Amino acid sequence: MGARPLIIDCDPGQDDAIALLMAIASAEEFELLGITAVAGNVPLAKTEANARRVRDLAGRPELPVYAGCPRPMVRAPVTAEAVHGPSGIDGADLPEPSRPAEETHAVDFLVQAHAEASRPVTLATLGPLTNVALAIIKNPSILDNVAEIVAMGGAIGLGNVIPAAEFNIYADPHAAHVVFEAGVPLTMVGLDVTRQAIATPARIEAIRSLETTPARAVCGMLEYYGARTTAAYRHGPPLHDPCVIAYLLKPELFEWRDMHVAIELAGEHSLGRTVCDVYGRSGAPNARVLEHVDADGFFALLSERLARLPASAQ
Ligand code: BDR
Ligand code: CA
């Protein structure tokens, strides 16, 4: 079959950036059709420029980056500079991108890419689901050519941005509702599993020992992001978004259950909660929900992929 066609929708974000590097380093497994950016951790102008910086860092300046939606569908925008820094990828210290974003809007690219692809496309989503939801609304027939959607977002247990909800779902719950109800194979990579992928000091040192420009940028980002998450994670920062790529590369590192997941759209204290029907009370499963990761296996895979990138791309 060869490499599977893949589009990554993201809001870089240090952990998005690391996920992008991991995916770009996996050319045997992924035919990366494009990277779409959405407003999330920081505003759209920064997330799309960060995606372009990261693609340059990975030695792939020709990879197309498409800017998408600058705000969520209904709710007021919410960003996360307190965690990711004013640029979104503080700690990486990357130069200006080598070339501009594509002129096509990310939503139009998503529609067009699905229409033109000769094989069903896998969507890896690392941010709020605004672009993907609007592509589905604009042209529902794209769903016929989606292989699967693997989305970082949600939690069976506690949230992070508010006690009840995870950031990517909270930042655009209405978009998440559209995607979760779309009827395509969907894997939820939520906080239950990503909180197990902790970049401990020893794991960061293992990445540093690669002694490449991308590895140094990754360590800088992890140190910045780690310093801002110590209140919640004493042993190091969680690598949320790279779990999506790791699952696509090596699902055997993960354990999961299938269940119905509803998105809370009205709760005073629970907007954006992923209501996970663990005990099968409310209907047919619409999602595969990851619950456990072999964290050592995950970090071994991350280091192995980072080692494949050009040592000094810039
Ligand atoms: C998610 O929100 C962002 O802060 C991260 O990039 C990740 O996608 C974790 O809740
Ligand atoms: Ca993200």
Tab-separated table of N, CA, C and O in Angstrom, residues 5-127:
chain	number	residue	atom	x	y	z
A	5	PRO	N	-1.802	8.581	2.941
A	5	PRO	CA	-2.007	10.025	2.815
A	5	PRO	C	-2.461	10.620	4.147
A	5	PRO	O	-3.384	10.099	4.773
A	6	LEU	N	-1.799	11.693	4.560
A	6	LEU	CA	-2.048	12.284	5.884
A	6	LEU	C	-2.106	13.802	5.773
A	6	LEU	O	-1.304	14.420	5.055
A	7	ILE	N	-3.055	14.405	6.483
A	7	ILE	CA	-3.069	15.862	6.683
A	7	ILE	C	-3.017	16.102	8.188
A	7	ILE	O	-3.727	15.429	8.951
A	8	ILE	N	-2.177	17.040	8.607
A	8	ILE	CA	-2.088	17.382	10.033
A	8	ILE	C	-2.667	18.776	10.227
A	8	ILE	O	-2.204	19.742	9.611
A	9	ASP	N	-3.681	18.865	11.072
A	9	ASP	CA	-4.287	20.149	11.429
A	9	ASP	C	-3.786	20.500	12.832
A	9	ASP	O	-3.899	19.688	13.761
A	10	CYS	N	-3.237	21.708	13.004
A	10	CYS	CA	-2.501	21.957	14.251
A	10	CYS	C	-2.535	23.429	14.663
A	10	CYS	O	-2.919	24.302	13.881
A	11	ASP	N	-2.081	23.680	15.908
A	11	ASP	CA	-2.009	25.052	16.442
A	11	ASP	C	-0.696	25.234	17.212
A	11	ASP	O	-0.714	25.479	18.411
A	12	PRO	N	0.448	25.093	16.538
A	12	PRO	CA	1.728	25.036	17.274
A	12	PRO	C	1.983	26.288	18.108
A	12	PRO	O	1.958	27.389	17.588
A	13	GLY	N	2.216	26.046	19.386
A	13	GLY	CA	2.309	24.944	20.307
A	13	GLY	C	3.560	24.084	20.246
A	13	GLY	O	3.847	23.505	19.226
A	14	GLN	N	4.294	24.029	21.433
A	14	GLN	CA	5.487	23.191	21.490
A	14	GLN	C	5.166	21.726	21.186
A	14	GLN	O	5.918	21.066	20.460
A	15	ASP	N	4.087	21.195	21.779
A	15	ASP	CA	3.833	19.763	21.570
A	15	ASP	C	3.351	19.490	20.148
A	15	ASP	O	3.665	18.444	19.566
A	16	ASP	N	2.644	20.465	19.552
A	16	ASP	CA	2.308	20.329	18.121
A	16	ASP	C	3.585	20.272	17.289
A	16	ASP	O	3.699	19.476	16.331
A	17	ALA	N	4.538	21.162	17.631
A	17	ALA	CA	5.783	21.244	16.858
A	17	ALA	C	6.520	19.908	16.895
A	17	ALA	O	7.023	19.420	15.872
A	18	ILE	N	6.550	19.288	18.074
A	18	ILE	CA	7.254	18.002	18.210
A	18	ILE	C	6.510	16.919	17.416
A	18	ILE	O	7.120	16.067	16.759
A	19	ALA	N	5.176	16.992	17.450
A	19	ALA	CA	4.382	16.036	16.657
A	19	ALA	C	4.663	16.209	15.164
A	19	ALA	O	4.799	15.219	14.425
A	20	LEU	N	4.762	17.455	14.709
A	20	LEU	CA	5.059	17.701	13.289
A	20	LEU	C	6.417	17.120	12.916
A	20	LEU	O	6.572	16.473	11.864
A	21	LEU	N	7.419	17.341	13.771
A	21	LEU	CA	8.760	16.802	13.480
A	21	LEU	C	8.711	15.282	13.370
A	21	LEU	O	9.304	14.677	12.464
A	22	MET	N	7.985	14.674	14.294
A	22	MET	CA	7.886	13.208	14.321
A	22	MET	C	7.218	12.691	13.040
A	22	MET	O	7.644	11.685	12.463
A	23	ALA	N	6.190	13.398	12.594
A	23	ALA	CA	5.475	12.969	11.381
A	23	ALA	C	6.320	13.192	10.134
A	23	ALA	O	6.388	12.327	9.242
A	24	ILE	N	6.975	14.358	10.065
A	24	ILE	CA	7.782	14.659	8.876
A	24	ILE	C	8.940	13.668	8.773
A	24	ILE	O	9.363	13.300	7.676
A	25	ALA	N	9.413	13.201	9.924
A	25	ALA	CA	10.521	12.230	9.939
A	25	ALA	C	10.066	10.825	9.552
A	25	ALA	O	10.887	9.906	9.487
A	26	SER	N	8.774	10.637	9.310
A	26	SER	CA	8.219	9.297	9.076
A	26	SER	C	7.719	9.157	7.639
A	26	SER	O	6.556	8.785	7.396
A	27	ALA	N	8.592	9.431	6.695
A	27	ALA	CA	8.195	9.464	5.276
A	27	ALA	C	7.802	8.089	4.742
A	27	ALA	O	7.041	7.989	3.782
A	28	GLU	N	8.311	7.027	5.373
A	28	GLU	CA	7.917	5.685	4.893
A	28	GLU	C	6.457	5.400	5.213
A	28	GLU	O	5.769	4.706	4.467
A	29	GLU	N	5.994	5.931	6.327
A	29	GLU	CA	4.616	5.648	6.761
A	29	GLU	C	3.604	6.684	6.276
A	29	GLU	O	2.440	6.366	6.083
A	30	PHE	N	4.056	7.959	6.134
A	30	PHE	CA	3.109	9.032	5.826
A	30	PHE	C	3.459	9.735	4.519
A	30	PHE	O	4.606	10.155	4.319
A	31	GLU	N	2.437	9.912	3.677
A	31	GLU	CA	2.547	10.841	2.551
A	31	GLU	C	1.869	12.122	3.028
A	31	GLU	O	0.631	12.228	3.015
A	32	LEU	N	2.656	13.067	3.535
A	32	LEU	CA	2.087	14.273	4.159
A	32	LEU	C	1.610	15.229	3.061
A	32	LEU	O	2.407	15.862	2.373
A	33	LEU	N	0.283	15.312	2.900
A	33	LEU	CA	-0.287	16.119	1.814
A	33	LEU	C	-0.229	17.603	2.132
A	33	LEU	O	-0.184	18.431	1.213
A	34	GLY	N	-0.270	17.922	3.404
A	34	GLY	CA	-0.235	19.329	3.795
A	34	GLY	C	-0.434	19.469	5.287
A	34	GLY	O	-0.856	18.524	5.971
A	35	ILE	N	-0.109	20.669	5.766
A	35	ILE	CA	-0.292	21.008	7.179
A	35	ILE	C	-1.276	22.173	7.205
A	35	ILE	O	-1.082	23.167	6.489
A	36	THR	N	-2.346	22.031	7.988
A	36	THR	CA	-3.302	23.125	8.115
A	36	THR	C	-3.199	23.682	9.530
A	36	THR	O	-3.012	22.939	10.495
A	37	ALA	N	-3.308	25.008	9.625
A	37	ALA	CA	-3.158	25.664	10.930
A	37	ALA	C	-4.482	26.298	11.331
A	37	ALA	O	-5.254	26.761	10.485
A	38	VAL	N	-4.715	26.321	12.633
A	38	VAL	CA	-5.959	26.858	13.182
A	38	VAL	C	-5.593	27.702	14.403
A	38	VAL	O	-4.547	27.493	15.017
A	39	ALA	N	-6.456	28.645	14.742
A	39	ALA	CA	-6.249	29.417	15.978
A	39	ALA	C	-6.435	28.487	17.164
A	39	ALA	O	-7.331	27.648	17.174
A	40	GLY	N	-5.580	28.628	18.169
A	40	GLY	CA	-5.687	27.753	19.335
A	40	GLY	C	-4.770	28.238	20.430
A	40	GLY	O	-5.047	29.248	21.076
A	41	ASN	N	-3.641	27.555	20.590
A	41	ASN	CA	-2.710	27.938	21.657
A	41	ASN	C	-2.356	29.416	21.591
A	41	ASN	O	-2.198	30.076	22.618
A	42	VAL	N	-2.185	29.925	20.376
A	42	VAL	CA	-1.949	31.356	20.117
A	42	VAL	C	-2.783	31.700	18.876
A	42	VAL	O	-3.306	30.801	18.205
A	43	PRO	N	-2.925	32.991	18.551
A	43	PRO	CA	-3.746	33.333	17.386
A	43	PRO	C	-3.211	32.730	16.076
A	43	PRO	O	-2.036	32.369	15.971
A	44	LEU	N	-4.099	32.699	15.087
A	44	LEU	CA	-3.791	32.033	13.808
A	44	LEU	C	-2.503	32.535	13.152
A	44	LEU	O	-1.720	31.734	12.623
A	45	ALA	N	-2.270	33.844	13.161
A	45	ALA	CA	-1.080	34.367	12.475
A	45	ALA	C	0.188	33.728	13.031
A	45	ALA	O	1.165	33.512	12.300
A	46	LYS	N	0.161	33.396	14.337
A	46	LYS	CA	1.340	32.764	14.941
A	46	LYS	C	1.351	31.261	14.707
A	46	LYS	O	2.406	30.680	14.424
A	47	THR	N	0.200	30.606	14.808
A	47	THR	CA	0.225	29.133	14.627
A	47	THR	C	0.647	28.775	13.211
A	47	THR	O	1.418	27.827	13.016
A	48	GLU	N	0.167	29.529	12.229
A	48	GLU	CA	0.536	29.155	10.841
A	48	GLU	C	2.011	29.459	10.567
A	48	GLU	O	2.688	28.676	9.894
A	49	ALA	N	2.514	30.562	11.131
A	49	ALA	CA	3.946	30.857	10.944
A	49	ALA	C	4.802	29.825	11.684
A	49	ALA	O	5.854	29.407	11.184
A	50	ASN	N	4.341	29.408	12.851
A	50	ASN	CA	5.092	28.382	13.594
A	50	ASN	C	5.137	27.064	12.819
A	50	ASN	O	6.162	26.380	12.798
A	51	ALA	N	4.027	26.708	12.188
A	51	ALA	CA	4.016	25.472	11.388
A	51	ALA	C	5.060	25.575	10.281
A	51	ALA	O	5.777	24.604	9.980
A	52	ARG	N	5.170	26.759	9.680
A	52	ARG	CA	6.163	26.936	8.605
A	52	ARG	C	7.588	26.885	9.159
A	52	ARG	O	8.497	26.343	8.517
A	53	ARG	N	7.798	27.458	10.346
A	53	ARG	CA	9.134	27.382	10.959
A	53	ARG	C	9.524	25.926	11.219
A	53	ARG	O	10.664	25.522	11.005
A	54	VAL	N	8.561	25.150	11.711
A	54	VAL	CA	8.868	23.760	12.084
A	54	VAL	C	9.151	22.922	10.842
A	54	VAL	O	10.055	22.084	10.830
A	55	ARG	N	8.401	23.158	9.780
A	55	ARG	CA	8.653	22.414	8.541
A	55	ARG	C	10.059	22.751	8.019
A	55	ARG	O	10.774	21.872	7.522
A	56	ASP	N	10.479	24.004	8.150
A	56	ASP	CA	11.850	24.371	7.758
A	56	ASP	C	12.869	23.653	8.643
A	56	ASP	O	13.884	23.144	8.148
A	57	LEU	N	12.578	23.650	9.950
A	57	LEU	CA	13.478	22.984	10.901
A	57	LEU	C	13.661	21.507	10.542
A	57	LEU	O	14.736	20.941	10.725
A	58	ALA	N	12.602	20.914	10.017
A	58	ALA	CA	12.650	19.492	9.645
A	58	ALA	C	13.298	19.283	8.281
A	58	ALA	O	13.379	18.148	7.795
A	59	GLY	N	13.726	20.366	7.633
A	59	GLY	CA	14.378	20.230	6.325
A	59	GLY	C	13.409	20.002	5.185
A	59	GLY	O	13.795	19.479	4.135
A	60	ARG	N	12.124	20.413	5.358
A	60	ARG	CA	11.131	20.209	4.312
A	60	ARG	C	10.410	21.521	3.972
A	60	ARG	O	9.178	21.624	4.084
A	61	PRO	N	11.173	22.554	3.534
A	61	PRO	CA	10.553	23.865	3.288
A	61	PRO	C	9.500	23.844	2.192
A	61	PRO	O	8.684	24.760	2.101
A	62	GLU	N	9.500	22.783	1.374
A	62	GLU	CA	8.518	22.732	0.283
A	62	GLU	C	7.145	22.233	0.749
A	62	GLU	O	6.164	22.347	0.001
A	63	LEU	N	7.057	21.681	1.951
A	63	LEU	CA	5.761	21.165	2.423
A	63	LEU	C	4.753	22.311	2.539
A	63	LEU	O	5.035	23.316	3.187
A	64	PRO	N	3.563	22.156	1.958
A	64	PRO	CA	2.611	23.264	2.002
A	64	PRO	C	1.943	23.423	3.372
A	64	PRO	O	1.551	22.435	4.001
A	65	VAL	N	1.851	24.668	3.815
A	65	VAL	CA	1.131	25.020	5.051
A	65	VAL	C	-0.020	25.943	4.665
A	65	VAL	O	0.181	26.922	3.923
A	66	TYR	N	-1.213	25.627	5.144
A	66	TYR	CA	-2.421	26.395	4.821
A	66	TYR	C	-2.962	27.015	6.100
A	66	TYR	O	-3.184	26.313	7.090
A	67	ALA	N	-3.208	28.323	6.064
A	67	ALA	CA	-3.807	29.001	7.219
A	67	ALA	C	-5.316	28.820	7.166
A	67	ALA	O	-5.934	28.928	6.102
A	68	GLY	N	-5.903	28.547	8.330
A	68	GLY	CA	-7.330	28.271	8.385
A	68	GLY	C	-8.115	29.302	9.167
A	68	GLY	O	-7.950	30.507	8.951
A	69	CYS	N	-8.921	28.819	10.097
A	69	CYS	CA	-9.892	29.691	10.785
A	69	CYS	C	-9.234	30.475	11.914
A	69	CYS	O	-8.520	29.912	12.737
A	70	PRO	N	-9.518	31.788	11.953
A	70	PRO	CA	-8.910	32.625	12.980
A	70	PRO	C	-9.682	32.667	14.291
A	70	PRO	O	-9.246	33.304	15.241
A	71	ARG	N	-10.832	31.973	14.358
A	71	ARG	CA	-11.607	31.976	15.603
A	71	ARG	C	-12.518	30.741	15.619
A	71	ARG	O	-12.769	30.130	14.573
A	72	PRO	N	-13.010	30.389	16.811
A	72	PRO	CA	-13.913	29.235	16.880
A	72	PRO	C	-15.261	29.531	16.239
A	72	PRO	O	-15.566	30.685	15.915
A	73	MET	N	-16.090	28.475	16.064
A	73	MET	CA	-17.362	28.624	15.361
A	73	MET	C	-18.340	29.525	16.107
A	73	MET	O	-19.000	30.365	15.502
A	74	VAL	N	-18.464	29.338	17.411
A	74	VAL	CA	-19.508	30.052	18.165
A	74	VAL	C	-18.933	30.816	19.350
A	74	VAL	O	-19.187	32.006	19.522
A	75	ARG	N	-18.163	30.165	20.171
A	75	ARG	CA	-17.720	30.752	21.432
A	75	ARG	C	-16.646	31.828	21.200
A	75	ARG	O	-16.105	31.958	20.092
A	76	ALA	N	-16.332	32.565	22.243
A	76	ALA	CA	-15.250	33.554	22.161
A	76	ALA	C	-13.907	32.834	22.108
A	76	ALA	O	-13.753	31.762	22.697
A	77	PRO	N	-12.932	33.411	21.387
A	77	PRO	CA	-11.618	32.759	21.311
A	77	PRO	C	-10.967	32.590	22.686
A	77	PRO	O	-11.145	33.432	23.561
A	78	VAL	N	-10.233	31.484	22.826
A	78	VAL	CA	-9.454	31.256	24.047
A	78	VAL	C	-8.062	30.799	23.613
A	78	VAL	O	-7.934	30.002	22.677
A	79	THR	N	-7.036	31.352	24.236
A	79	THR	CA	-5.654	30.994	23.878
A	79	THR	C	-4.909	30.512	25.129
A	79	THR	O	-5.462	30.537	26.229
A	80	ALA	N	-3.664	30.079	24.964
A	80	ALA	CA	-2.934	29.438	26.070
A	80	ALA	C	-1.485	29.924	26.145
A	80	ALA	O	-0.560	29.124	26.305
A	81	GLU	N	-1.294	31.251	26.048
A	81	GLU	CA	0.072	31.788	26.131
A	81	GLU	C	0.709	31.495	27.490
A	81	GLU	O	1.939	31.407	27.601
A	82	ALA	N	-0.103	31.343	28.518
A	82	ALA	CA	0.454	31.096	29.851
A	82	ALA	C	1.239	29.783	29.880
A	82	ALA	O	2.190	29.642	30.648
A	83	VAL	N	0.853	28.856	29.031
A	83	VAL	CA	1.548	27.564	28.974
A	83	VAL	C	2.618	27.575	27.878
A	83	VAL	O	3.742	27.114	28.080
A	84	HIS	N	2.279	28.115	26.705
A	84	HIS	CA	3.148	27.966	25.524
A	84	HIS	C	4.031	29.180	25.252
A	84	HIS	O	4.893	29.114	24.372
A	85	GLY	N	3.793	30.294	25.978
A	85	GLY	CA	4.573	31.508	25.751
A	85	GLY	C	3.936	32.373	24.683
A	85	GLY	O	3.052	31.922	23.946
A	86	PRO	N	4.396	33.630	24.560
A	86	PRO	CA	3.766	34.557	23.614
A	86	PRO	C	3.855	34.108	22.165
A	86	PRO	O	2.958	34.389	21.365
A	87	SER	N	4.904	33.387	21.788
A	87	SER	CA	5.019	32.940	20.391
A	87	SER	C	4.290	31.623	20.146
A	87	SER	O	4.002	31.277	19.006
A	88	GLY	N	4.020	30.866	21.195
A	88	GLY	CA	3.438	29.524	21.057
A	88	GLY	C	4.493	28.436	21.073
A	88	GLY	O	4.234	27.319	21.500
A	89	ILE	N	5.683	28.762	20.581
A	89	ILE	CA	6.768	27.757	20.580
A	89	ILE	C	8.019	28.345	21.237
A	89	ILE	O	9.141	28.110	20.791
A	90	ASP	N	7.796	29.101	22.320
A	90	ASP	CA	8.942	29.659	23.046
A	90	ASP	C	9.879	28.520	23.477
A	90	ASP	O	9.437	27.431	23.818
A	91	GLY	N	11.153	28.824	23.449
A	91	GLY	CA	12.157	27.814	23.785
A	91	GLY	C	12.814	27.216	22.552
A	91	GLY	O	13.927	26.711	22.624
A	92	ALA	N	12.127	27.301	21.396
A	92	ALA	CA	12.689	26.677	20.181
A	92	ALA	C	13.717	27.572	19.507
A	92	ALA	O	14.652	27.094	18.889
A	93	ASP	N	13.492	28.890	19.604
A	93	ASP	CA	14.417	29.861	19.035
A	93	ASP	C	14.648	29.615	17.537
A	93	ASP	O	15.769	29.405	17.073
A	94	LEU	N	13.565	29.658	16.768
A	94	LEU	CA	13.652	29.371	15.333
A	94	LEU	C	13.632	30.660	14.508
A	94	LEU	O	12.968	31.625	14.885
A	95	PRO	N	14.317	30.664	13.365
A	95	PRO	CA	14.309	31.845	12.490
A	95	PRO	C	12.964	32.033	11.794
A	95	PRO	O	12.092	31.159	11.853
A	96	GLU	N	12.833	33.158	11.103
A	96	GLU	CA	11.624	33.420	10.311
A	96	GLU	C	11.451	32.308	9.274
A	96	GLU	O	12.442	31.769	8.762
A	97	PRO	N	10.214	31.985	8.921
A	97	PRO	CA	9.991	30.931	7.915
A	97	PRO	C	10.590	31.308	6.563
A	97	PRO	O	10.686	32.488	6.213
A	98	SER	N	10.963	30.271	5.798
A	98	SER	CA	11.657	30.508	4.530
A	98	SER	C	10.722	31.018	3.442
A	98	SER	O	11.152	31.708	2.527
A	99	ARG	N	9.439	30.650	3.509
A	99	ARG	CA	8.515	31.106	2.467
A	99	ARG	C	7.106	31.192	3.036
A	99	ARG	O	6.812	30.606	4.083
A	100	PRO	N	6.218	31.907	2.325
A	100	PRO	CA	4.880	32.164	2.872
A	100	PRO	C	3.996	30.924	2.907
A	100	PRO	O	4.317	29.887	2.301
A	101	ALA	N	2.848	31.092	3.574
A	101	ALA	CA	1.814	30.050	3.539
A	101	ALA	C	1.194	30.020	2.146
A	101	ALA	O	1.319	30.979	1.367
A	102	GLU	N	0.517	28.909	1.836
A	102	GLU	CA	-0.195	28.817	0.555
A	102	GLU	C	-1.347	29.827	0.553
A	102	GLU	O	-1.834	30.229	1.605
A	103	GLU	N	-1.793	30.193	-0.643
A	103	GLU	CA	-2.900	31.156	-0.716
A	103	GLU	C	-4.247	30.529	-0.402
A	103	GLU	O	-5.167	31.193	0.063
A	104	THR	N	-4.375	29.234	-0.648
A	104	THR	CA	-5.647	28.530	-0.408
A	104	THR	C	-5.945	28.484	1.097
A	104	THR	O	-5.049	28.222	1.904
A	105	HIS	N	-7.205	28.726	1.450
A	105	HIS	CA	-7.629	28.614	2.850
A	105	HIS	C	-7.588	27.141	3.267
A	105	HIS	O	-7.875	26.250	2.465
A	106	ALA	N	-7.258	26.896	4.530
A	106	ALA	CA	-7.140	25.509	5.012
A	106	ALA	C	-8.431	24.713	4.812
A	106	ALA	O	-8.383	23.521	4.476
A	107	VAL	N	-9.582	25.351	5.010
A	107	VAL	CA	-10.850	24.617	4.845
A	107	VAL	C	-11.016	24.192	3.386
A	107	VAL	O	-11.413	23.057	3.091
A	108	ASP	N	-10.685	25.089	2.457
A	108	ASP	CA	-10.778	24.741	1.029
A	108	ASP	C	-9.771	23.653	0.665
A	108	ASP	O	-10.069	22.757	-0.131
A	109	PHE	N	-8.571	23.745	1.248
A	109	PHE	CA	-7.579	22.688	0.990
A	109	PHE	C	-8.090	21.337	1.483
A	109	PHE	O	-7.946	20.315	0.795
A	110	LEU	N	-8.676	21.316	2.680
A	110	LEU	CA	-9.186	20.045	3.221
A	110	LEU	C	-10.237	19.448	2.282
A	110	LEU	O	-10.219	18.244	1.990
A	111	VAL	N	-11.126	20.283	1.798
A	111	VAL	CA	-12.174	19.812	0.888
A	111	VAL	C	-11.542	19.292	-0.409
A	111	VAL	O	-11.831	18.178	-0.874
A	112	GLN	N	-10.663	20.099	-0.965
A	112	GLN	CA	-10.027	19.767	-2.255
A	112	GLN	C	-9.156	18.509	-2.141
A	112	GLN	O	-9.203	17.632	-3.003
A	113	ALA	N	-8.395	18.413	-1.076
A	113	ALA	CA	-7.480	17.275	-0.923
A	113	ALA	C	-8.254	15.972	-0.812
A	113	ALA	O	-7.862	14.943	-1.375
A	114	HIS	N	-9.377	16.006	-0.085
A	114	HIS	CA	-10.185	14.791	0.032
A	114	HIS	C	-10.848	14.433	-1.298
A	114	HIS	O	-10.996	13.262	-1.631
A	115	ALA	N	-11.241	15.468	-2.047
A	115	ALA	CA	-11.891	15.210	-3.340
A	115	ALA	C	-10.903	14.596	-4.322
A	115	ALA	O	-11.265	13.739	-5.130
A	116	GLU	N	-9.659	15.022	-4.242
A	116	GLU	CA	-8.669	14.607	-5.243
A	116	GLU	C	-7.890	13.356	-4.861
A	116	GLU	O	-7.301	12.708	-5.740
A	117	ALA	N	-7.872	12.996	-3.589
A	117	ALA	CA	-7.002	11.893	-3.151
A	117	ALA	C	-7.465	10.566	-3.748
A	117	ALA	O	-8.655	10.261	-3.772
A	118	SER	N	-6.509	9.787	-4.222
A	118	SER	CA	-6.870	8.500	-4.828
A	118	SER	C	-7.123	7.444	-3.758
A	118	SER	O	-7.710	6.402	-4.030
A	119	ARG	N	-6.662	7.714	-2.537
A	119	ARG	CA	-6.915	6.789	-1.425
A	119	ARG	C	-7.441	7.602	-0.245
A	119	ARG	O	-7.110	8.795	-0.113
A	120	PRO	N	-8.251	6.999	0.654
A	120	PRO	CA	-8.788	7.745	1.793
A	120	PRO	C	-7.683	8.400	2.625
A	120	PRO	O	-6.605	7.834	2.826
A	121	VAL	N	-7.985	9.592	3.095
A	121	VAL	CA	-7.004	10.433	3.787
A	121	VAL	C	-7.172	10.296	5.301
A	121	VAL	O	-8.299	10.296	5.812
A	122	THR	N	-6.050	10.180	6.005
A	122	THR	CA	-6.063	10.198	7.470
A	122	THR	C	-5.872	11.631	7.936
A	122	THR	O	-5.025	12.357	7.410
A	123	LEU	N	-6.685	12.026	8.916
A	123	LEU	CA	-6.573	13.381	9.485
A	123	LEU	C	-6.047	13.270	10.902
A	123	LEU	O	-6.672	12.615	11.743
A	124	ALA	N	-4.915	13.909	11.165
A	124	ALA	CA	-4.389	13.991	12.530
A	124	ALA	C	-4.676	15.402	13.023
A	124	ALA	O	-4.203	16.366	12.416
A	125	THR	N	-5.459	15.526	14.075
A	125	THR	CA	-5.807	16.873	14.547
A	125	THR	C	-5.177	17.101	15.916
A	125	THR	O	-5.313	16.280	16.822
A	126	LEU	N	-4.491	18.238	16.026
A	126	LEU	CA	-3.700	18.542	17.220
A	126	LEU	C	-4.176	19.815	17.913
A	126	LEU	O	-3.543	20.274	18.868
A	127	GLY	N	-5.252	20.407	17.414
A	127	GLY	CA	-5.744	21.658	17.987
A	127	GLY	C	-7.259	21.671	18.012
A	127	GLY	O	-7.914	20.629	17.797
